[in-house]
Amino acid sequence: MRNPDRDRNRVPLYLQVASVMRQRIESGHWGEGDKISTIEELEAEFKVARITVRQALDLLRDDGLVESIRGKGTFVSGRPKEKHWFNLANDLESVIESVRDNVIKVVHIDEHAAAPPLRDGEGVLAPDYVQLRSVQFSRGEPFAVANLRLARDIYQRDRRTFNRKPALPRIMEMADIDVAHALQTVTIGVADWETAELLRVGLGEPTADCRLVLVDGANVAIYVAEFHYQRNCFALRRDLVPKPRKVVRKLAKAG
């Protein structure tokens, strides 16, 4: 069993400090224009070295949250930048297009991975799986960690592409693969130590978690992926009023 204290120690201290400070800004504890604690005060509060505090402040400056004025101190310059550019797609074709050009960095490959746990309705297991863990980037910043288990026979057909690019578009290009179901589940989670380190966020920060399972025509789960998105890049936008209802209302008014 993992030791939470050990996990916490594996997340760089400056990320942990930056996470707490970011939360203070987001919550309004430090309002726009407020002068925040001095470097010395932050050193004492977090019990870290000065270089750690400076690294945390550099991260917040890069995010546009604080600015330092020589001889006066560090001030809150604004709320977190709007990063909600990633909208969860409604259909498989849109999902494929949303990930096609993603830049990924594979951080772990296991060609003899344990089978993924399947839920009701997610088909049956393939004989063997390969596990691919990767980080996905946008504008040079990490925005998602992907943990994919891919049926090994599919992986072996084009391992070079699967090791360098998002797997989903390549799978859909394979003419002999018939995808009968694409099952998507979205939940709210928190960053464990590895996800926190890869996304450069604090341990335990909220994440948007998306599970996507592709089931082929033989009822085999050929693709089982879990994506952990940074909360600041993810949004789920839907029009909750169906269009036909709007038409009905207009007709009712006209009558």
PDB file of C-alpha atoms in Angstrom:
ATOM      1  CA  MET A   1       0.000   0.000   0.000  1.00  0.00           C
ATOM      2  CA  ARG A   2       1.260   3.463  -0.862  1.00  0.00           C
ATOM      3  CA  ASN A   3       2.375   5.780   1.907  1.00  0.00           C
ATOM      4  CA  PRO A   4       0.630   9.150   1.339  1.00  0.00           C
ATOM      5  CA  ASP A   5       3.487  11.028   3.027  1.00  0.00           C
ATOM      6  CA  ARG A   6       6.001   9.351   0.740  1.00  0.00           C
ATOM      7  CA  ASP A   7       3.857  10.162  -2.302  1.00  0.00           C
ATOM      8  CA  ARG A   8       3.607  13.766  -1.195  1.00  0.00           C
ATOM      9  CA  ASN A   9       7.390  13.968  -0.913  1.00  0.00           C
ATOM     10  CA  ARG A  10       7.762  12.880  -4.529  1.00  0.00           C
ATOM     11  CA  VAL A  11       5.897  15.966  -5.778  1.00  0.00           C
ATOM     12  CA  PRO A  12       8.357  18.887  -6.116  1.00  0.00           C
ATOM     13  CA  LEU A  13       7.996  21.246  -3.177  1.00  0.00           C
ATOM     14  CA  TYR A  14       7.664  24.321  -5.364  1.00  0.00           C
ATOM     15  CA  LEU A  15       4.571  22.793  -7.013  1.00  0.00           C
ATOM     16  CA  GLN A  16       3.018  22.144  -3.610  1.00  0.00           C
ATOM     17  CA  VAL A  17       3.717  25.714  -2.496  1.00  0.00           C
ATOM     18  CA  ALA A  18       2.429  27.157  -5.787  1.00  0.00           C
ATOM     19  CA  SER A  19      -0.739  25.067  -5.479  1.00  0.00           C
ATOM     20  CA  VAL A  20      -1.575  26.486  -2.052  1.00  0.00           C
ATOM     21  CA  MET A  21      -0.877  30.035  -3.201  1.00  0.00           C
ATOM     22  CA  ARG A  22      -2.963  29.567  -6.346  1.00  0.00           C
ATOM     23  CA  GLN A  23      -5.890  28.356  -4.244  1.00  0.00           C
ATOM     24  CA  ARG A  24      -5.635  31.465  -2.062  1.00  0.00           C
ATOM     25  CA  ILE A  25      -5.911  33.650  -5.162  1.00  0.00           C
ATOM     26  CA  GLU A  26      -8.760  31.652  -6.678  1.00  0.00           C
ATOM     27  CA  SER A  27     -10.715  31.714  -3.410  1.00  0.00           C
ATOM     28  CA  GLY A  28     -10.294  35.469  -2.984  1.00  0.00           C
ATOM     29  CA  HIS A  29      -8.194  35.131   0.173  1.00  0.00           C
ATOM     30  CA  TRP A  30      -5.689  37.236  -1.730  1.00  0.00           C
ATOM     31  CA  GLY A  31      -7.663  39.635  -3.902  1.00  0.00           C
ATOM     32  CA  GLU A  32      -6.556  41.397  -7.049  1.00  0.00           C
ATOM     33  CA  GLY A  33      -4.101  44.155  -6.138  1.00  0.00           C
ATOM     34  CA  ASP A  34      -3.335  42.692  -2.713  1.00  0.00           C
ATOM     35  CA  LYS A  35       0.237  42.412  -1.567  1.00  0.00           C
ATOM     36  CA  ILE A  36       0.952  38.797  -0.671  1.00  0.00           C
ATOM     37  CA  SER A  37       3.254  37.479   2.040  1.00  0.00           C
ATOM     38  CA  THR A  38       6.945  38.254   1.715  1.00  0.00           C
ATOM     39  CA  ILE A  39       9.436  35.622   0.619  1.00  0.00           C
ATOM     40  CA  GLU A  40      10.690  35.405   4.185  1.00  0.00           C
ATOM     41  CA  GLU A  41       7.157  34.889   5.515  1.00  0.00           C
ATOM     42  CA  LEU A  42       6.457  32.206   2.920  1.00  0.00           C
ATOM     43  CA  GLU A  43       9.726  30.462   3.754  1.00  0.00           C
ATOM     44  CA  ALA A  44       8.727  30.322   7.399  1.00  0.00           C
ATOM     45  CA  GLU A  45       5.117  29.306   6.723  1.00  0.00           C
ATOM     46  CA  PHE A  46       5.912  26.439   4.349  1.00  0.00           C
ATOM     47  CA  LYS A  47       9.247  25.528   5.980  1.00  0.00           C
ATOM     48  CA  VAL A  48      11.056  25.459   2.644  1.00  0.00           C
ATOM     49  CA  ALA A  49      14.172  27.059   1.200  1.00  0.00           C
ATOM     50  CA  ARG A  50      14.102  30.468  -0.441  1.00  0.00           C
ATOM     51  CA  ILE A  51      14.800  28.972  -3.871  1.00  0.00           C
ATOM     52  CA  THR A  52      11.633  26.864  -3.528  1.00  0.00           C
ATOM     53  CA  VAL A  53       9.518  29.946  -2.814  1.00  0.00           C
ATOM     54  CA  ARG A  54      11.070  31.764  -5.772  1.00  0.00           C
ATOM     55  CA  GLN A  55      10.308  28.817  -8.079  1.00  0.00           C
ATOM     56  CA  ALA A  56       6.686  28.803  -6.894  1.00  0.00           C
ATOM     57  CA  LEU A  57       6.392  32.555  -7.516  1.00  0.00           C
ATOM     58  CA  ASP A  58       7.919  32.156 -10.986  1.00  0.00           C
ATOM     59  CA  LEU A  59       5.210  29.602 -11.785  1.00  0.00           C
ATOM     60  CA  LEU A  60       2.464  31.983 -10.640  1.00  0.00           C
ATOM     61  CA  ARG A  61       4.011  34.815 -12.662  1.00  0.00           C
ATOM     62  CA  ASP A  62       4.011  32.629 -15.770  1.00  0.00           C
ATOM     63  CA  ASP A  63       0.287  32.046 -15.169  1.00  0.00           C
ATOM     64  CA  GLY A  64      -0.304  35.796 -14.906  1.00  0.00           C
ATOM     65  CA  LEU A  65      -1.427  35.582 -11.282  1.00  0.00           C
ATOM     66  CA  VAL A  66       1.195  37.721  -9.556  1.00  0.00           C
ATOM     67  CA  GLU A  67       3.700  40.420 -10.396  1.00  0.00           C
ATOM     68  CA  SER A  68       6.670  41.660  -8.419  1.00  0.00           C
ATOM     69  CA  ILE A  69       7.489  45.356  -8.072  1.00  0.00           C
ATOM     70  CA  ARG A  70      11.067  46.076  -7.113  1.00  0.00           C
ATOM     71  CA  GLY A  71      11.313  47.471  -3.615  1.00  0.00           C
ATOM     72  CA  LYS A  72       7.599  47.033  -2.915  1.00  0.00           C
ATOM     73  CA  GLY A  73       6.852  43.315  -2.982  1.00  0.00           C
ATOM     74  CA  THR A  74       4.680  40.833  -4.869  1.00  0.00           C
ATOM     75  CA  PHE A  75       1.057  41.617  -5.723  1.00  0.00           C
ATOM     76  CA  VAL A  76      -1.900  39.675  -7.080  1.00  0.00           C
ATOM     77  CA  SER A  77      -2.252  40.783 -10.689  1.00  0.00           C
ATOM     78  CA  GLY A  78      -5.399  38.893 -11.636  1.00  0.00           C
ATOM     79  CA  ARG A  79      -7.455  35.733 -11.598  1.00  0.00           C
ATOM     80  CA  PRO A  80      -6.202  32.535 -13.268  1.00  0.00           C
ATOM     81  CA  LYS A  81      -6.059  32.794 -17.051  1.00  0.00           C
ATOM     82  CA  GLU A  82      -8.982  31.309 -18.933  1.00  0.00           C
ATOM     83  CA  LYS A  83      -7.734  27.930 -20.088  1.00  0.00           C
ATOM     84  CA  HIS A  84     -11.049  26.177 -20.642  1.00  0.00           C
ATOM     85  CA  TRP A  85     -10.288  25.592 -24.302  1.00  0.00           C
ATOM     86  CA  PHE A  86     -10.831  21.843 -24.251  1.00  0.00           C
ATOM     87  CA  ASN A  87     -14.485  20.878 -24.579  1.00  0.00           C
ATOM     88  CA  LEU A  88     -15.422  17.225 -24.202  1.00  0.00           C
ATOM     89  CA  ALA A  89     -16.834  15.977 -27.488  1.00  0.00           C
ATOM     90  CA  ASN A  90     -20.287  14.443 -27.900  1.00  0.00           C
ATOM     91  CA  ASP A  91     -19.519  11.860 -30.573  1.00  0.00           C
ATOM     92  CA  LEU A  92     -16.641   9.601 -31.559  1.00  0.00           C
ATOM     93  CA  GLU A  93     -15.755  11.515 -34.721  1.00  0.00           C
ATOM     94  CA  SER A  94     -15.391  14.733 -32.723  1.00  0.00           C
ATOM     95  CA  VAL A  95     -13.272  12.972 -30.099  1.00  0.00           C
ATOM     96  CA  ILE A  96     -10.926  11.709 -32.818  1.00  0.00           C
ATOM     97  CA  GLU A  97     -10.540  15.180 -34.324  1.00  0.00           C
ATOM     98  CA  SER A  98      -9.943  16.739 -30.901  1.00  0.00           C
ATOM     99  CA  VAL A  99      -6.923  14.504 -30.234  1.00  0.00           C
ATOM    100  CA  ARG A 100      -5.533  14.007 -33.756  1.00  0.00           C
ATOM    101  CA  ASP A 101      -2.932  16.786 -33.557  1.00  0.00           C
ATOM    102  CA  ASN A 102      -2.078  16.459 -29.879  1.00  0.00           C
ATOM    103  CA  VAL A 103       1.619  16.435 -29.046  1.00  0.00           C
ATOM    104  CA  ILE A 104       2.317  13.508 -26.748  1.00  0.00           C
ATOM    105  CA  LYS A 105       5.287  12.289 -24.756  1.00  0.00           C
ATOM    106  CA  VAL A 106       5.160   8.606 -23.846  1.00  0.00           C
ATOM    107  CA  VAL A 107       6.612   8.148 -20.368  1.00  0.00           C
ATOM    108  CA  HIS A 108       5.998   4.416 -19.870  1.00  0.00           C
ATOM    109  CA  ILE A 109       5.439   1.348 -22.072  1.00  0.00           C
ATOM    110  CA  ASP A 110       4.629  -2.115 -20.761  1.00  0.00           C
ATOM    111  CA  GLU A 111       4.215  -4.692 -23.519  1.00  0.00           C
ATOM    112  CA  HIS A 112       3.021  -7.320 -21.050  1.00  0.00           C
ATOM    113  CA  ALA A 113       0.579  -5.248 -19.031  1.00  0.00           C
ATOM    114  CA  ALA A 114      -2.077  -6.560 -16.699  1.00  0.00           C
ATOM    115  CA  ALA A 115      -5.565  -6.600 -18.168  1.00  0.00           C
ATOM    116  CA  PRO A 116      -7.681  -3.527 -17.405  1.00  0.00           C
ATOM    117  CA  PRO A 117     -10.716  -3.885 -15.148  1.00  0.00           C
ATOM    118  CA  LEU A 118     -13.892  -3.769 -17.221  1.00  0.00           C
ATOM    119  CA  ARG A 119     -17.290  -2.540 -16.106  1.00  0.00           C
ATOM    120  CA  ASP A 120     -20.688  -3.895 -17.055  1.00  0.00           C
ATOM    121  CA  GLY A 121     -21.352  -3.417 -20.750  1.00  0.00           C
ATOM    122  CA  GLU A 122     -17.696  -2.821 -21.667  1.00  0.00           C
ATOM    123  CA  GLY A 123     -17.260  -6.132 -23.479  1.00  0.00           C
ATOM    124  CA  VAL A 124     -14.754  -8.887 -22.734  1.00  0.00           C
ATOM    125  CA  LEU A 125     -10.997  -8.812 -22.377  1.00  0.00           C
ATOM    126  CA  ALA A 126      -8.576  -9.201 -25.252  1.00  0.00           C
ATOM    127  CA  PRO A 127      -5.972 -11.983 -24.872  1.00  0.00           C
ATOM    128  CA  ASP A 128      -3.148  -9.505 -24.117  1.00  0.00           C
ATOM    129  CA  TYR A 129      -2.659  -5.769 -23.623  1.00  0.00           C
ATOM    130  CA  VAL A 130       0.093  -3.184 -23.946  1.00  0.00           C
ATOM    131  CA  GLN A 131       0.060  -0.246 -21.543  1.00  0.00           C
ATOM    132  CA  LEU A 132       1.023   3.224 -22.794  1.00  0.00           C
ATOM    133  CA  ARG A 133       1.227   6.101 -20.327  1.00  0.00           C
ATOM    134  CA  SER A 134       1.736   9.516 -21.876  1.00  0.00           C
ATOM    135  CA  VAL A 135       1.507  13.254 -21.294  1.00  0.00           C
ATOM    136  CA  GLN A 136      -0.368  15.400 -23.802  1.00  0.00           C
ATOM    137  CA  PHE A 137       0.716  18.978 -24.453  1.00  0.00           C
ATOM    138  CA  SER A 138      -0.856  22.153 -25.788  1.00  0.00           C
ATOM    139  CA  ARG A 139       1.179  25.306 -26.436  1.00  0.00           C
ATOM    140  CA  GLY A 140       4.090  23.600 -24.737  1.00  0.00           C
ATOM    141  CA  GLU A 141       2.182  23.020 -21.489  1.00  0.00           C
ATOM    142  CA  PRO A 142       1.002  19.635 -20.186  1.00  0.00           C
ATOM    143  CA  PHE A 143      -2.786  19.425 -20.025  1.00  0.00           C
ATOM    144  CA  ALA A 144      -3.575  15.713 -19.709  1.00  0.00           C
ATOM    145  CA  VAL A 145      -2.106  12.423 -18.585  1.00  0.00           C
ATOM    146  CA  ALA A 146      -3.331   9.394 -20.549  1.00  0.00           C
ATOM    147  CA  ASN A 147      -3.156   5.814 -19.348  1.00  0.00           C
ATOM    148  CA  LEU A 148      -4.040   3.479 -22.223  1.00  0.00           C
ATOM    149  CA  ARG A 149      -4.321  -0.277 -22.433  1.00  0.00           C
ATOM    150  CA  LEU A 150      -4.397  -1.341 -26.056  1.00  0.00           C
ATOM    151  CA  ALA A 151      -4.949  -4.867 -27.348  1.00  0.00           C
ATOM    152  CA  ARG A 152      -1.441  -6.149 -28.097  1.00  0.00           C
ATOM    153  CA  ASP A 153      -2.233  -7.512 -31.562  1.00  0.00           C
ATOM    154  CA  ILE A 154      -3.358  -4.017 -32.620  1.00  0.00           C
ATOM    155  CA  TYR A 155      -0.320  -2.351 -31.030  1.00  0.00           C
ATOM    156  CA  GLN A 156       2.095  -4.692 -32.817  1.00  0.00           C
ATOM    157  CA  ARG A 157       0.682  -3.718 -36.199  1.00  0.00           C
ATOM    158  CA  ASP A 158       2.012  -0.157 -35.920  1.00  0.00           C
ATOM    159  CA  ARG A 159       3.974   0.244 -32.713  1.00  0.00           C
ATOM    160  CA  ARG A 160       6.012   3.151 -34.138  1.00  0.00           C
ATOM    161  CA  THR A 161       2.905   5.309 -34.569  1.00  0.00           C
ATOM    162  CA  PHE A 162       1.361   4.246 -31.258  1.00  0.00           C
ATOM    163  CA  ASN A 163       4.607   5.198 -29.464  1.00  0.00           C
ATOM    164  CA  ARG A 164       4.627   8.698 -30.975  1.00  0.00           C
ATOM    165  CA  LYS A 165       1.074   9.827 -31.655  1.00  0.00           C
ATOM    166  CA  PRO A 166      -2.429   9.555 -30.153  1.00  0.00           C
ATOM    167  CA  ALA A 167      -3.669   5.994 -30.637  1.00  0.00           C
ATOM    168  CA  LEU A 168      -7.328   6.676 -31.338  1.00  0.00           C
ATOM    169  CA  PRO A 169      -7.031   8.206 -34.849  1.00  0.00           C
ATOM    170  CA  ARG A 170      -4.678   5.404 -35.956  1.00  0.00           C
ATOM    171  CA  ILE A 171      -7.062   2.695 -34.726  1.00  0.00           C
ATOM    172  CA  MET A 172      -9.944   4.250 -36.637  1.00  0.00           C
ATOM    173  CA  GLU A 173      -7.831   4.262 -39.822  1.00  0.00           C
ATOM    174  CA  MET A 174      -7.474   0.474 -39.698  1.00  0.00           C
ATOM    175  CA  ALA A 175     -10.094  -0.693 -42.169  1.00  0.00           C
ATOM    176  CA  ASP A 176     -10.569  -4.147 -40.667  1.00  0.00           C
ATOM    177  CA  ILE A 177     -11.414  -2.855 -37.170  1.00  0.00           C
ATOM    178  CA  ASP A 178     -15.121  -2.519 -36.524  1.00  0.00           C
ATOM    179  CA  VAL A 179     -15.905  -0.342 -33.500  1.00  0.00           C
ATOM    180  CA  ALA A 180     -19.331  -1.338 -32.222  1.00  0.00           C
ATOM    181  CA  HIS A 181     -19.307   0.824 -29.077  1.00  0.00           C
ATOM    182  CA  ALA A 182     -17.342   3.825 -27.781  1.00  0.00           C
ATOM    183  CA  LEU A 183     -18.224   4.132 -24.098  1.00  0.00           C
ATOM    184  CA  GLN A 184     -17.306   7.362 -22.379  1.00  0.00           C
ATOM    185  CA  THR A 185     -17.508   8.160 -18.650  1.00  0.00           C
ATOM    186  CA  VAL A 186     -16.557  11.498 -17.080  1.00  0.00           C
ATOM    187  CA  THR A 187     -15.897  11.943 -13.367  1.00  0.00           C
ATOM    188  CA  ILE A 188     -14.121  14.366 -11.034  1.00  0.00           C
ATOM    189  CA  GLY A 189     -10.934  13.102  -9.416  1.00  0.00           C
ATOM    190  CA  VAL A 190      -7.760  14.338  -7.756  1.00  0.00           C
ATOM    191  CA  ALA A 191      -4.144  14.229  -8.887  1.00  0.00           C
ATOM    192  CA  ASP A 192      -2.057  11.439  -7.378  1.00  0.00           C
ATOM    193  CA  TRP A 193       1.678  12.002  -7.003  1.00  0.00           C
ATOM    194  CA  GLU A 194       2.567  10.844 -10.537  1.00  0.00           C
ATOM    195  CA  THR A 195      -0.218  12.795 -12.253  1.00  0.00           C
ATOM    196  CA  ALA A 196       0.650  15.877 -10.189  1.00  0.00           C
ATOM    197  CA  GLU A 197       4.280  15.649 -11.205  1.00  0.00           C
ATOM    198  CA  LEU A 198       3.524  15.121 -14.904  1.00  0.00           C
ATOM    199  CA  LEU A 199       0.936  17.926 -15.061  1.00  0.00           C
ATOM    200  CA  ARG A 200       2.982  20.247 -12.832  1.00  0.00           C
ATOM    201  CA  VAL A 201       0.142  20.726 -10.365  1.00  0.00           C
ATOM    202  CA  GLY A 202      -0.200  20.145  -6.645  1.00  0.00           C
ATOM    203  CA  LEU A 203      -0.837  16.740  -5.150  1.00  0.00           C
ATOM    204  CA  GLY A 204      -4.569  16.282  -4.610  1.00  0.00           C
ATOM    205  CA  GLU A 205      -5.648  19.093  -6.966  1.00  0.00           C
ATOM    206  CA  PRO A 206      -8.941  18.393  -8.772  1.00  0.00           C
ATOM    207  CA  THR A 207      -8.791  16.750 -12.190  1.00  0.00           C
ATOM    208  CA  ALA A 208     -11.416  15.979 -14.795  1.00  0.00           C
ATOM    209  CA  ASP A 209     -11.181  12.254 -15.491  1.00  0.00           C
ATOM    210  CA  CYS A 210     -12.456  10.705 -18.707  1.00  0.00           C
ATOM    211  CA  ARG A 211     -12.622   6.951 -19.367  1.00  0.00           C
ATOM    212  CA  LEU A 212     -13.047   5.829 -22.972  1.00  0.00           C
ATOM    213  CA  VAL A 213     -13.526   2.179 -23.967  1.00  0.00           C
ATOM    214  CA  LEU A 214     -13.729   0.946 -27.560  1.00  0.00           C
ATOM    215  CA  VAL A 215     -15.508  -2.379 -28.040  1.00  0.00           C
ATOM    216  CA  ASP A 216     -15.205  -4.113 -31.400  1.00  0.00           C
ATOM    217  CA  GLY A 217     -17.762  -6.143 -33.316  1.00  0.00           C
ATOM    218  CA  ALA A 218     -16.699  -9.320 -31.488  1.00  0.00           C
ATOM    219  CA  ASN A 219     -17.470  -7.606 -28.131  1.00  0.00           C
ATOM    220  CA  VAL A 220     -13.768  -7.297 -27.241  1.00  0.00           C
ATOM    221  CA  ALA A 221     -12.503  -4.210 -25.387  1.00  0.00           C
ATOM    222  CA  ILE A 222      -9.609  -3.323 -27.690  1.00  0.00           C
ATOM    223  CA  TYR A 223      -8.903   0.150 -26.248  1.00  0.00           C
ATOM    224  CA  VAL A 224      -9.314   1.155 -22.592  1.00  0.00           C
ATOM    225  CA  ALA A 225      -8.060   4.661 -21.823  1.00  0.00           C
ATOM    226  CA  GLU A 226      -8.219   6.927 -18.809  1.00  0.00           C
ATOM    227  CA  PHE A 227      -7.436  10.613 -19.264  1.00  0.00           C
ATOM    228  CA  HIS A 228      -6.722  12.964 -16.372  1.00  0.00           C
ATOM    229  CA  TYR A 229      -7.164  16.582 -17.447  1.00  0.00           C
ATOM    230  CA  GLN A 230      -5.909  19.672 -15.693  1.00  0.00           C
ATOM    231  CA  ARG A 231      -8.965  21.373 -14.276  1.00  0.00           C
ATOM    232  CA  ASN A 232      -7.940  24.734 -15.784  1.00  0.00           C
ATOM    233  CA  CYS A 233      -8.075  23.451 -19.361  1.00  0.00           C
ATOM    234  CA  PHE A 234     -11.214  21.355 -19.223  1.00  0.00           C
ATOM    235  CA  ALA A 235     -14.836  22.356 -19.678  1.00  0.00           C
ATOM    236  CA  LEU A 236     -18.020  20.421 -20.347  1.00  0.00           C
ATOM    237  CA  ARG A 237     -20.348  22.677 -22.314  1.00  0.00           C
ATOM    238  CA  ARG A 238     -23.839  21.604 -23.293  1.00  0.00           C
ATOM    239  CA  ASP A 239     -27.038  23.349 -24.351  1.00  0.00           C
ATOM    240  CA  LEU A 240     -29.496  21.861 -21.866  1.00  0.00           C
ATOM    241  CA  VAL A 241     -32.534  23.092 -23.802  1.00  0.00           C
ATOM    242  CA  PRO A 242     -33.180  20.760 -26.767  1.00  0.00           C
ATOM    243  CA  LYS A 243     -33.650  22.601 -30.045  1.00  0.00           C
ATOM    244  CA  PRO A 244     -37.014  20.999 -30.845  1.00  0.00           C
ATOM    245  CA  ARG A 245     -38.400  22.424 -27.605  1.00  0.00           C
ATOM    246  CA  LYS A 246     -37.463  25.936 -28.703  1.00  0.00           C
ATOM    247  CA  VAL A 247     -39.410  25.432 -31.904  1.00  0.00           C
ATOM    248  CA  VAL A 248     -42.433  24.232 -29.915  1.00  0.00           C
ATOM    249  CA  ARG A 249     -42.314  27.330 -27.745  1.00  0.00           C
ATOM    250  CA  LYS A 250     -42.205  29.618 -30.764  1.00  0.00           C
ATOM    251  CA  LEU A 251     -45.164  27.860 -32.310  1.00  0.00           C
ATOM    252  CA  ALA A 252     -47.079  28.106 -29.032  1.00  0.00           C
ATOM    253  CA  LYS A 253     -46.481  31.849 -28.880  1.00  0.00           C
ATOM    254  CA  ALA A 254     -47.522  32.265 -32.495  1.00  0.00           C
ATOM    255  CA  GLY A 255     -50.771  30.399 -31.799  1.00  0.00           C
TER     256      GLY A 255
END
